[in-house]
Amino acid sequence: MGKEQNRLVLTATSVSFLLLLAWLFAVFFASDVTPFESWKQQLLNFRCNSSSKKDAKAIEISDSLEFLLRRLVRGENRIQLDTTGFTCDTDINSEVCVANGPVRIANNSLTVYIESSQSQVKRVIRPYPSKLALDYVTPVQIVNGDADHLPACHFIHDVPAVVFSTGGFAGNQFHEFNELIIPLFITSRHFRSQVKFVIIDYKPWWVSKYSNILSLLTRYEVINPAADGNVHCFPAAVIGLKYHGFLSLNSTDIPGGYSMVDFKRFLREAYSLKIKNVSEIQREKPVLIFISRGNSRKFLNEDEMVVMIEELGFQVVVTRPNRMSNLNKFTEVVNSCSVLVGAHGAGLTTELFLPAGAVMVQVVPLGLEWGSTYYFGVPAREMGVQYLEYKTEPEESTLSETYSRDDPIITDPASLFAKDYFAARAVYIDAQNLKINLTRFRQTIVQAMEHIRMSSPLD
């Protein structure tokens, strides 16, 4: 029986082999193409297809760069960019110039040369998105000329440049995010790290402080013109940064597409933050960060305030400015807390790192209602943060010890701001401290606790 099965298997194998030979004969000998020529043709087709894919890739890259640059302007500016290869978009806050062709940046003279003879370009801009700070920003000159008459390239880059200044009000955390980090994200994020930063008024400490953010926006080392006197050549350039408003990203504004939700996701990635929503925090007591100020607008009865907050069931973390300067560590602390409390000031910028559903309580000093609302209050809601504010009464401000109760400085701060902003700033920003009414303030903290309990998962 075993022998018969073996014979059947051998017979089937022989038949299969004969059929295979017949098929090979039909393919190779009945055709005008020899096996070698067939293989040769298939290899040639593969190479052609590969070459076509590479060419298509190059075209795609070229087209996408032009598209990304065009996203930064609209209307007549876009038409001008398409026609001449250069345009500048100017608004009340900033000026941004875009060149979609080869440029040469001479670091010694801070001059951007556009390789074009089509139209005359001669412009000077200060690449920082706040006109109040322009006295602290070094100007950049933009001119055009024939390539044969421009400075020779020392370094040639294959990605566009973004030129901006870290002068201005850098050194204040609010201004660093409001006028540098967020505008830089808006201007460069859509290049997907394929961009090189040229930083005017270069500050090593600023680059170090925000290295986590910069490394996600560009995969290249930044250029410091003050330390690099070479001529760098780029396929295109953006000079200046787009600005959407106080701590704001408008997804419908130029270049379009990015919202505060996207920016907060970006920050979580930059600092490896784990908590997206306050409901994910599992603690016996909710953590409240209390910002302690060292200069103006400081709480004179801070210790009593902390005791009262702890009695209401919070674990209080008192934070001073020196701790907040280390973003790598402090962002994790903020991301794991439920409530942030502080007087109007730069420290409240850390609301950017709060998880969604957390509460930010802003203590509003006398005369600072407008700035409190638009610098931190409105942006907080866009961040998905629950916003509460405690408006101080005149008697809670030390200004009431200097001025009479019916003095316009007490009764009508807006009139002083209307007359002289810097004089008003000297009074309300720099010259007042606060002694908080604990009975009134307690009600605000109770409200914050109620918000957190509603956001927390049920046991």
Coordinates of C-alpha atoms in Angstrom, one line a residue:
M1 CA 0.0 0.0 0.0
G2 CA 2.8 2.4 0.9
K3 CA 4.6 1.7 -2.4
E4 CA 1.5 2.5 -4.4
Q5 CA 1.1 5.9 -2.7
N6 CA 4.7 6.7 -3.4
R7 CA 4.2 5.9 -7.1
L8 CA 1.2 8.2 -7.2
V9 CA 3.1 11.0 -5.7
L10 CA 6.0 10.6 -8.1
T11 CA 3.6 10.5 -11.1
A12 CA 1.8 13.7 -10.0
T13 CA 5.2 15.4 -9.5
S14 CA 6.3 14.4 -13.0
V15 CA 3.2 15.7 -14.6
S16 CA 3.6 19.1 -12.7
F17 CA 7.2 19.3 -13.9
L18 CA 6.2 18.7 -17.5
L19 CA 3.5 21.3 -17.4
L20 CA 6.0 23.8 -16.0
L21 CA 8.4 23.1 -18.8
A22 CA 5.6 23.7 -21.3
W23 CA 4.8 27.0 -19.8
L24 CA 8.4 28.2 -19.8
F25 CA 8.7 27.2 -23.5
A26 CA 5.6 29.3 -24.3
V27 CA 6.9 32.3 -22.4
F28 CA 10.5 32.4 -23.6
F29 CA 10.7 30.6 -27.0
A30 CA 7.3 31.4 -28.5
S31 CA 8.0 35.1 -27.8
D32 CA 10.2 37.5 -29.8
V33 CA 11.8 38.5 -26.5
T34 CA 14.6 36.4 -25.0
P35 CA 14.6 35.7 -21.2
F36 CA 17.6 38.0 -20.8
E37 CA 16.0 40.8 -22.8
S38 CA 12.8 40.3 -20.7
W39 CA 14.7 40.6 -17.5
K40 CA 16.7 43.5 -18.9
Q41 CA 13.4 45.3 -19.9
Q42 CA 11.9 44.7 -16.4
L43 CA 15.0 46.2 -14.8
L44 CA 14.9 49.2 -17.1
N45 CA 11.2 49.7 -16.3
F46 CA 12.0 49.5 -12.6
R47 CA 14.8 52.1 -13.0
C48 CA 12.5 54.4 -15.0
N49 CA 9.7 54.1 -12.4
S50 CA 12.2 54.9 -9.6
S51 CA 13.5 57.9 -11.5
S52 CA 10.0 59.1 -12.2
K53 CA 9.2 58.8 -8.5
K54 CA 12.3 60.8 -7.5
D55 CA 11.4 63.5 -10.0
A56 CA 7.8 63.6 -8.8
K57 CA 9.2 63.8 -5.2
A58 CA 11.4 66.7 -6.2
I59 CA 8.5 68.5 -7.9
E60 CA 6.3 67.8 -4.8
I61 CA 8.9 69.3 -2.5
S62 CA 9.4 72.3 -4.7
D63 CA 5.6 72.9 -5.0
S64 CA 5.1 72.4 -1.3
L65 CA 7.7 75.0 -0.3
E66 CA 6.0 77.5 -2.6
F67 CA 2.6 76.5 -1.1
L68 CA 3.9 76.9 2.4
L69 CA 5.3 80.3 1.7
R70 CA 2.0 81.5 0.0
R71 CA 0.1 80.4 3.1
L72 CA 1.7 83.3 5.0
V73 CA 0.0 86.0 2.9
R74 CA -3.3 86.7 1.3
G75 CA -5.1 89.0 -1.1
E76 CA -2.9 91.5 -2.9
N77 CA 0.2 90.4 -1.0
R78 CA -0.2 86.9 -2.3
I79 CA -0.6 88.2 -5.9
Q80 CA 2.5 90.3 -5.4
L81 CA 4.4 87.3 -4.1
D82 CA 3.3 85.2 -7.1
T83 CA 4.2 88.0 -9.5
T84 CA 7.5 89.4 -8.1
G85 CA 8.7 86.7 -5.6
F86 CA 8.6 89.1 -2.7
T87 CA 6.0 90.8 -0.5
C88 CA 5.5 92.3 3.0
D89 CA 2.4 92.0 5.1
T90 CA 2.0 94.8 7.6
D91 CA -0.5 95.1 10.4
I92 CA -0.9 97.0 13.7
N93 CA 1.4 94.7 15.5
S94 CA 4.1 93.5 13.1
E95 CA 5.5 93.3 9.7
V96 CA 6.4 90.0 7.9
C97 CA 8.2 89.8 4.6
V98 CA 8.3 86.7 2.4
A99 CA 10.7 85.9 -0.4
N100 CA 9.8 82.7 -2.4
G101 CA 13.1 82.7 -4.4
P102 CA 16.8 82.5 -3.6
V103 CA 18.1 84.9 -0.9
R104 CA 21.5 85.6 0.6
I105 CA 21.8 86.8 4.2
A106 CA 24.9 88.7 5.0
N107 CA 25.3 88.4 8.7
N108 CA 27.9 91.2 9.1
S109 CA 25.6 93.9 7.7
L110 CA 22.2 92.2 8.6
T111 CA 21.1 92.5 5.0
V112 CA 18.9 90.1 3.2
Y113 CA 19.7 90.1 -0.5
I114 CA 16.9 88.9 -2.9
E115 CA 18.2 87.4 -6.1
S116 CA 15.9 89.3 -8.5
S117 CA 16.1 92.1 -10.9
Q118 CA 12.4 92.2 -11.7
S119 CA 11.4 94.9 -9.2
Q120 CA 13.2 97.3 -6.9
V121 CA 13.2 96.2 -3.3
K122 CA 14.6 98.3 -0.5
R123 CA 13.1 97.9 2.9
V124 CA 14.1 98.0 6.6
I125 CA 12.1 96.0 9.1
R126 CA 12.6 95.1 12.8
P127 CA 11.6 91.4 13.0
Y128 CA 9.7 91.4 16.3
P129 CA 5.9 91.3 16.6
S130 CA 5.3 94.2 18.9
K131 CA 5.7 97.8 17.9
L132 CA 6.0 98.8 21.5
A133 CA 9.3 97.0 21.7
L134 CA 11.0 98.1 18.4
D135 CA 13.5 100.3 20.2
Y136 CA 15.0 97.1 21.5
V137 CA 15.1 95.3 18.1
T138 CA 18.0 95.6 15.6
P139 CA 16.8 96.5 12.1
V140 CA 17.3 94.2 9.1
Q141 CA 17.7 95.6 5.6
I142 CA 16.1 93.9 2.6
V143 CA 17.4 94.7 -0.9
N144 CA 17.4 93.0 -4.3
G145 CA 20.0 92.6 -7.0
D146 CA 21.3 90.5 -9.8
A147 CA 23.0 87.3 -8.6
D148 CA 26.3 88.2 -10.3
H149 CA 26.6 91.3 -8.2
L150 CA 25.6 90.0 -4.8
P151 CA 28.0 88.8 -2.0
A152 CA 29.3 85.2 -2.6
C153 CA 27.7 82.4 -0.6
H154 CA 29.8 80.9 2.1
F155 CA 27.2 78.4 3.1
I156 CA 24.3 77.0 1.0
H157 CA 21.2 75.7 2.7
D158 CA 18.4 73.7 1.1
V159 CA 15.7 74.8 3.5
P160 CA 14.1 78.3 3.9
A161 CA 15.2 80.7 6.6
V162 CA 13.0 82.4 9.2
V163 CA 14.6 85.6 10.5
F164 CA 13.5 87.0 13.8
S165 CA 14.8 88.9 16.9
T166 CA 14.9 87.8 20.5
G167 CA 15.3 91.5 21.5
G168 CA 12.2 93.3 22.5
F169 CA 10.8 92.3 25.8
A170 CA 12.6 88.9 26.1
G171 CA 13.3 88.3 29.8
N172 CA 9.6 88.5 30.7
Q173 CA 7.9 85.1 30.4
F174 CA 4.6 86.5 29.1
H175 CA 6.3 88.4 26.3
E176 CA 8.6 85.5 25.5
F177 CA 5.5 83.3 24.8
N178 CA 3.3 86.1 23.5
E179 CA 5.7 87.7 21.0
L180 CA 8.2 84.9 20.3
I181 CA 7.2 81.3 21.0
I182 CA 3.6 81.4 19.8
P183 CA 4.3 83.6 16.8
L184 CA 7.3 81.4 15.9
F185 CA 5.0 78.3 16.1
I186 CA 2.4 80.1 13.9
T187 CA 5.0 81.1 11.3
S188 CA 7.1 78.0 11.1
R189 CA 5.2 74.9 12.3
H190 CA 3.7 74.2 8.9
F191 CA 7.3 73.8 7.5
R192 CA 7.5 70.6 9.5
S193 CA 11.0 71.3 10.9
Q194 CA 12.4 71.9 7.4
V195 CA 13.5 75.5 8.2
K196 CA 16.5 77.2 9.6
F197 CA 16.2 80.1 12.2
V198 CA 18.4 83.2 11.9
I199 CA 18.1 85.0 15.3
I200 CA 18.9 88.7 15.5
D201 CA 19.8 90.1 18.9
Y202 CA 20.7 86.5 19.8
K203 CA 20.5 85.6 23.5
P204 CA 22.1 82.3 24.5
W205 CA 20.0 82.0 27.6
W206 CA 16.8 82.3 25.6
V207 CA 17.9 79.6 23.1
S208 CA 18.8 77.3 26.0
K209 CA 15.6 78.0 27.9
Y210 CA 13.4 77.1 25.0
S211 CA 15.6 74.4 23.4
N212 CA 12.8 71.8 23.8
I213 CA 10.5 74.0 21.7
L214 CA 13.1 75.0 19.1
S215 CA 14.2 71.4 18.5
L216 CA 10.6 70.5 17.4
L217 CA 10.3 73.6 15.1
T218 CA 13.6 73.1 13.4
R219 CA 16.0 70.2 13.0
Y220 CA 18.9 72.5 12.3
E221 CA 21.2 74.6 14.5
V222 CA 20.1 78.2 14.7
I223 CA 22.3 80.9 13.2
N224 CA 23.6 83.8 15.4
P225 CA 24.6 86.6 13.0
A226 CA 26.6 88.3 15.7
A227 CA 29.0 85.3 16.0
D228 CA 28.9 84.3 12.4
G229 CA 30.0 86.8 9.8
N230 CA 29.4 84.6 6.8
V231 CA 26.9 84.9 3.9
H232 CA 24.3 82.2 4.1
C233 CA 22.2 81.3 1.0
F234 CA 18.7 79.9 1.2
P235 CA 16.0 78.9 -1.4
A236 CA 13.5 81.3 0.3
A237 CA 13.1 83.3 3.5
V238 CA 10.5 84.7 5.9
I239 CA 11.6 87.8 7.8
G240 CA 9.5 88.5 10.9
L241 CA 6.8 86.5 12.7
K242 CA 3.1 86.3 12.4
Y243 CA 1.0 87.5 15.4
H244 CA -2.6 86.6 16.2
G245 CA -3.1 88.4 19.5
F246 CA -2.4 88.0 23.2
L247 CA -1.4 84.4 23.8
S248 CA -3.6 83.5 20.8
L249 CA -3.8 81.3 17.8
N250 CA -6.6 81.9 15.3
S251 CA -7.1 78.9 13.1
T252 CA -8.7 81.0 10.4
D253 CA -6.0 83.7 10.3
I254 CA -2.8 83.5 8.3
P255 CA -1.3 81.0 7.8
G256 CA -4.4 79.1 9.0
G257 CA -5.1 75.7 10.4
Y258 CA -3.5 76.0 13.9
S259 CA -5.5 76.6 17.1
M260 CA -4.6 76.9 20.8
V261 CA -5.5 73.2 21.1
D262 CA -2.8 72.4 18.6
F263 CA -0.3 74.6 20.4
K264 CA -1.0 72.9 23.8
R265 CA -0.6 69.5 22.2
F266 CA 2.7 70.7 20.8
L267 CA 3.8 71.9 24.3
R268 CA 2.9 68.5 25.8
E269 CA 5.2 66.9 23.2
A270 CA 8.0 69.4 23.8
Y271 CA 8.1 68.8 27.5
S272 CA 6.8 65.2 27.6
L273 CA 3.7 66.2 29.6
K274 CA 1.4 63.3 30.3
I275 CA -1.8 64.8 31.6
K276 CA -4.3 66.1 29.0
N277 CA -7.4 66.6 31.3
V278 CA -7.6 67.5 34.9
S279 CA -9.9 64.4 35.4
E280 CA -6.8 62.2 34.9
I281 CA -5.2 63.5 38.1
Q282 CA -5.6 61.0 40.9
R283 CA -4.7 62.6 44.2
E284 CA -6.2 62.6 47.7
K285 CA -6.1 66.4 47.7
P286 CA -6.1 68.6 44.6
V287 CA -2.9 70.5 44.0
L288 CA -3.0 74.3 43.9
I289 CA 0.0 76.3 42.7
F290 CA 0.2 79.7 44.4
I291 CA 2.4 82.2 42.6
S292 CA 4.4 84.2 45.0
R293 CA 5.7 87.5 43.6
G294 CA 8.8 89.2 44.9
N295 CA 8.5 92.7 43.7
S296 CA 5.3 94.7 42.8
R297 CA 1.8 93.2 43.1
K298 CA 2.9 90.9 45.8
F299 CA 0.6 89.5 48.5
L300 CA 1.4 91.2 51.8
N301 CA -0.7 88.6 53.7
E302 CA 0.5 85.6 51.6
D303 CA 1.0 83.2 54.6
E304 CA -2.6 83.8 55.8
M305 CA -3.9 83.2 52.3
V306 CA -2.0 79.9 52.0
V307 CA -3.4 78.7 55.4
M308 CA -6.9 79.5 54.3
I309 CA -6.5 77.7 51.0
E310 CA -5.1 74.6 52.8
E311 CA -8.1 74.6 55.2
L312 CA -10.4 74.3 52.2
G313 CA -8.7 71.0 51.2
F314 CA -6.0 71.9 48.8
Q315 CA -2.4 70.9 48.8
V316 CA -0.7 74.2 48.2
V317 CA 2.6 74.5 46.3
V318 CA 4.0 78.0 46.7
T319 CA 6.1 78.9 43.7
R320 CA 8.5 81.8 43.3
P321 CA 10.0 83.3 40.0
N322 CA 13.3 81.4 40.3
R323 CA 11.5 78.1 40.2
M324 CA 9.4 79.0 37.2
S325 CA 12.5 79.8 35.1
N326 CA 13.3 76.1 34.7
L327 CA 10.6 75.1 32.3
N328 CA 11.8 71.5 32.0
K329 CA 10.9 70.9 35.6
F330 CA 8.2 73.4 36.3
T331 CA 6.0 72.5 33.3
E332 CA 5.6 69.0 34.8
V333 CA 4.5 70.5 38.1
V334 CA 1.9 72.8 36.5
N335 CA 0.7 69.9 34.3
S336 CA -0.1 67.9 37.4
C337 CA -2.0 70.6 39.3
S338 CA -5.7 71.4 39.3
V339 CA -5.7 75.1 40.2
L340 CA -3.3 78.0 39.5
V341 CA -3.6 81.2 41.6
G342 CA -1.7 84.4 41.2
A343 CA -1.9 88.2 40.9
H344 CA -1.8 89.6 37.4
G345 CA 1.7 89.2 36.0
A346 CA 4.0 87.1 33.8
G347 CA 3.8 84.1 36.1
L348 CA 0.2 83.4 34.9
T349 CA 1.6 82.6 31.5
T350 CA 2.2 79.1 32.9
E351 CA -1.6 78.5 32.4
L352 CA -0.4 77.3 29.0
F353 CA 0.8 74.1 30.7
L354 CA -2.4 73.4 32.8
P355 CA -4.4 70.4 31.7
A356 CA -7.8 71.0 30.2
G357 CA -10.5 71.5 32.8
A358 CA -8.1 73.0 35.4
V359 CA -8.9 76.3 37.0
M360 CA -6.9 79.5 36.8
V361 CA -7.7 82.2 39.5
Q362 CA -6.4 85.6 38.6
V363 CA -6.2 88.3 41.3
V364 CA -6.9 91.6 39.5
P365 CA -5.1 94.5 41.1
L366 CA -6.6 98.0 41.0
G367 CA -6.5 99.6 37.5
L368 CA -5.5 96.4 35.7
E369 CA -8.9 95.0 34.7
W370 CA -8.4 95.4 30.9
G371 CA -4.9 93.7 30.9
S372 CA -6.1 91.0 33.2
T373 CA -9.0 90.1 31.0
Y374 CA -7.2 90.2 27.6
Y375 CA -3.7 89.0 28.5
F376 CA -4.8 85.9 30.6
G377 CA -8.6 85.7 31.0
V378 CA -9.8 85.4 27.4
P379 CA -6.8 83.2 26.4
A380 CA -7.5 80.8 29.3
R381 CA -10.9 79.9 27.9
E382 CA -9.3 79.2 24.5
M383 CA -6.9 76.8 26.3
G384 CA -9.8 74.8 27.8
V385 CA -9.0 76.2 31.3
Q386 CA -11.8 77.4 33.6
Y387 CA -11.2 81.0 34.4
L388 CA -12.0 82.8 37.7
E389 CA -11.0 86.2 38.7
Y390 CA -10.9 88.0 42.0
K391 CA -11.2 91.8 41.6
T392 CA -9.6 93.7 44.4
E393 CA -11.2 96.6 46.1
P394 CA -9.3 99.9 46.6
E395 CA -8.7 99.2 50.2
E396 CA -6.9 95.9 49.3
S397 CA -4.3 97.9 47.3
T398 CA -1.4 99.8 48.9
L399 CA -2.3 102.7 46.6
S400 CA -5.1 103.6 49.0
E401 CA -2.4 104.4 51.5
T402 CA -0.8 106.9 49.1
Y403 CA -3.8 108.5 47.4
S404 CA -7.1 109.7 48.9
R405 CA -10.3 107.7 48.3
D406 CA -11.6 110.2 45.8
D407 CA -8.4 110.6 43.8
P408 CA -8.8 109.8 40.1
I409 CA -5.9 107.3 40.5
I410 CA -8.3 105.3 42.8
T411 CA -11.6 106.1 41.2
D412 CA -10.7 106.4 37.5
P413 CA -7.6 104.4 36.5
A414 CA -8.7 104.4 32.8
S415 CA -8.3 108.1 32.6
L416 CA -4.6 107.9 33.6
F417 CA -3.9 105.1 31.1
A418 CA -5.6 107.3 28.4
K419 CA -3.4 110.2 29.1
D420 CA -0.1 108.5 29.6
Y421 CA 0.4 104.7 29.4
F422 CA 3.9 104.7 30.9
A423 CA 2.9 107.0 33.8
A424 CA -0.1 104.7 34.5
R425 CA 2.2 101.6 34.3
A426 CA 4.5 103.2 36.9
V427 CA 1.6 103.4 39.3
Y428 CA -0.5 100.3 38.8
I429 CA 2.1 97.8 37.5
D430 CA 5.2 98.9 39.5
A431 CA 4.0 100.6 42.6
Q432 CA 1.2 98.7 44.2
N433 CA 1.0 95.6 46.5
L434 CA -2.0 93.7 47.8
K435 CA -3.5 92.8 51.1
I436 CA -6.3 90.4 50.3
N437 CA -9.6 90.3 52.1
L438 CA -9.6 86.6 53.2
T439 CA -13.4 86.4 53.6
R440 CA -14.0 87.6 50.1
F441 CA -11.2 85.6 48.6
R442 CA -12.4 82.4 50.3
Q443 CA -15.5 82.5 48.2
T444 CA -13.5 82.4 45.0
I445 CA -11.4 79.5 46.2
V446 CA -14.5 77.6 47.2
Q447 CA -15.8 78.1 43.7
A448 CA -12.5 76.8 42.2
M449 CA -12.9 73.7 44.4
E450 CA -16.4 73.1 43.1
H451 CA -15.2 73.4 39.5
I452 CA -12.5 70.7 40.2
R453 CA -15.0 68.4 41.8
M454 CA -17.3 68.6 38.8
S455 CA -14.3 67.8 36.5
S456 CA -13.1 64.9 38.5
P457 CA -14.3 61.3 37.8
L458 CA -16.9 59.9 40.2
D459 CA -15.6 57.2 42.7

